[in-house]
Coordinates of C-alpha atoms in Angstrom, one line a residue:
V194 CA -8.1 18.1 2.8
L195 CA -7.9 14.5 4.7
F196 CA -11.5 12.4 3.3
L197 CA -12.6 8.9 4.6
I198 CA -15.6 7.0 2.4
S199 CA -17.1 4.6 4.4
P200 CA -13.7 3.1 5.5
L201 CA -15.9 -0.9 6.3
A202 CA -17.6 -0.6 3.2
K203 CA -15.9 -3.2 1.2
V204 CA -16.2 -3.4 -2.2
Q205 CA -17.1 -5.8 -5.0
P206 CA -14.5 -7.7 -5.1
K207 CA -12.4 -7.9 -8.1
P208 CA -9.6 -10.1 -9.4
I209 CA -5.8 -8.0 -8.9
K210 CA -3.4 -8.9 -11.9
N211 CA -0.1 -10.2 -11.9
Y212 CA 2.5 -7.1 -10.9
Q213 CA 6.4 -7.6 -12.0
V214 CA 7.3 -3.7 -10.2
E215 CA 11.2 -3.2 -9.3
T216 CA 11.8 -2.2 -5.1
L217 CA 13.5 0.6 -4.5
D218 CA 15.6 -1.8 -3.5
G219 CA 15.6 -3.1 -7.6
D220 CA 14.9 -6.5 -6.6
K221 CA 12.4 -7.8 -8.7
V222 CA 8.6 -8.9 -7.0
S223 CA 5.8 -10.1 -7.8
L224 CA 2.5 -9.9 -6.5
D225 CA 1.3 -13.4 -7.3
D226 CA 4.2 -14.2 -5.0
Y227 CA 1.5 -13.1 -2.1
K228 CA -1.1 -15.6 -3.7
G229 CA -3.0 -17.7 -0.7
E230 CA -2.1 -14.5 2.2
K231 CA -3.3 -10.9 3.0
L232 CA -1.6 -8.2 1.4
M233 CA -1.7 -4.9 2.0
L234 CA -0.7 -1.9 -0.8
F235 CA 0.1 1.6 0.4
F236 CA -0.1 4.1 -2.1
Y237 CA 2.2 7.1 -0.9
S238 CA 4.0 9.4 -2.3
T239 CA 6.8 11.8 0.0
D240 CA 5.0 15.2 -1.2
C241 CA 2.6 14.5 0.4
P242 CA 1.8 15.7 4.5
Y243 CA -0.8 13.2 4.7
C244 CA 1.7 9.4 3.9
I245 CA 4.6 11.0 5.8
Q246 CA 1.8 10.4 9.0
A247 CA 0.8 7.6 7.9
I248 CA 3.8 5.1 7.3
P249 CA 5.1 5.3 11.3
V250 CA 1.4 3.7 12.2
I251 CA 1.9 1.6 8.8
E252 CA 5.2 1.3 9.8
G253 CA 3.8 -0.3 13.3
L254 CA 1.7 -2.7 13.0
D255 CA 2.5 -6.5 12.9
E256 CA 2.5 -8.1 10.3
E257 CA 2.6 -11.6 11.8
E258 CA 0.4 -11.2 14.7
L259 CA -2.4 -9.5 11.7
G260 CA -2.3 -12.0 9.3
I261 CA -1.3 -10.1 6.3
N262 CA 1.6 -8.3 4.0
I263 CA 2.2 -5.3 3.2
L264 CA 3.6 -3.6 0.5
M265 CA 5.1 0.5 0.1
V266 CA 3.4 1.3 -3.0
N267 CA 5.9 4.0 -4.2
M268 CA 4.4 6.9 -6.9
I269 CA 7.3 7.4 -8.0
E270 CA 5.2 9.1 -10.6
I271 CA 4.4 11.7 -8.5
E272 CA 7.7 11.8 -7.7
R273 CA 9.9 12.2 -10.4
D274 CA 12.8 11.9 -7.6
I275 CA 14.0 8.6 -6.6
D276 CA 16.4 10.2 -3.8
N277 CA 13.5 11.7 -1.9
V278 CA 11.7 8.3 -1.6
I279 CA 15.4 7.4 -1.0
G280 CA 15.7 9.8 2.2
V281 CA 12.0 9.1 3.3
R282 CA 12.3 5.5 4.0
D283 CA 15.7 6.2 5.4
E284 CA 14.5 9.6 8.0
L285 CA 10.9 7.3 9.2
D286 CA 13.2 3.8 9.1
M287 CA 10.8 2.0 6.6
K288 CA 11.4 -1.4 6.9
H289 CA 8.0 -2.7 4.8
T290 CA 9.1 -2.6 1.1
I291 CA 9.0 -0.1 -0.7
I292 CA 7.6 -0.8 -4.6
L293 CA 8.2 1.3 -7.4
D294 CA 5.2 2.1 -9.4
E295 CA 6.8 3.4 -12.5
G296 CA 4.4 4.9 -15.5
A297 CA 1.6 4.5 -12.9
T298 CA 0.2 1.1 -14.2
M299 CA -0.8 -0.3 -10.9
S300 CA -2.2 2.8 -9.3
D301 CA -3.9 3.9 -12.4
D302 CA -5.6 -0.2 -12.4
F303 CA -6.3 0.0 -8.8
Q304 CA -7.7 2.7 -9.3
V305 CA -5.9 5.4 -6.9
S306 CA -6.9 8.9 -6.5
G307 CA -5.3 10.0 -3.6
T308 CA -2.9 10.0 -1.5
P309 CA -2.1 7.7 0.5
T310 CA -4.6 4.7 -0.3
Q311 CA -4.4 1.4 1.2
V312 CA -5.9 -1.1 -1.2
F313 CA -6.7 -4.8 1.2
I314 CA -6.1 -8.2 -1.3
D315 CA -7.7 -11.5 0.1
E316 CA -5.5 -14.9 -0.1
E317 CA -7.6 -15.4 -3.4
G318 CA -5.7 -12.1 -5.0
F319 CA -8.9 -10.3 -5.5
V320 CA -8.8 -6.5 -4.0
V321 CA -12.0 -6.9 -1.4
N322 CA -10.9 -2.9 0.2
S323 CA -9.3 -0.2 -1.0
V324 CA -9.9 3.2 1.9
P325 CA -8.3 6.6 0.7
G326 CA -6.7 8.7 3.2
L327 CA -5.0 8.9 6.2
L328 CA -6.0 6.7 8.5
P329 CA -5.8 5.6 12.9
A330 CA -3.9 1.6 13.7
E331 CA -7.0 1.1 15.0
T332 CA -9.6 1.1 11.6
L333 CA -6.1 -0.6 9.6
V334 CA -6.5 -3.2 11.9
E335 CA -10.6 -3.8 11.7
L336 CA -9.8 -4.1 8.7
I337 CA -7.4 -6.7 7.9
E338 CA -9.3 -8.1 10.8
G339 CA -12.2 -8.3 9.1
M340 CA -11.6 -9.3 5.4
E341 CA -11.3 -13.2 7.2

């Protein structure tokens, strides 16, 4: 079931924790590295058909033009098979950094209850919006531009 819950209604801003997470390529990433910059976290799993539809839309966003960084957060606890993650990355030619949510720590802390979910974090490190569901590019751009 695809649903949208007030995609343009902002949540009460709350600070994020500093996560040290591993990327699909084995590198370490810290969310603190993005302080002072806008950030969108895209929570997904490869067995979610809406996520697979959303990935090309997310990949098509121009981070530089929009002034935002995008991290793809794979819910590896659901996946349990890294080969699926690699296969989808290669098949869809994903360019954004993919981080692995080992132990579902990030999805729990960001209160992600389903996929796909987009979480928007402002320059000061506060979550300003969290929107579940498959969103068209126009809505994503509007949400990003609304972070100012």
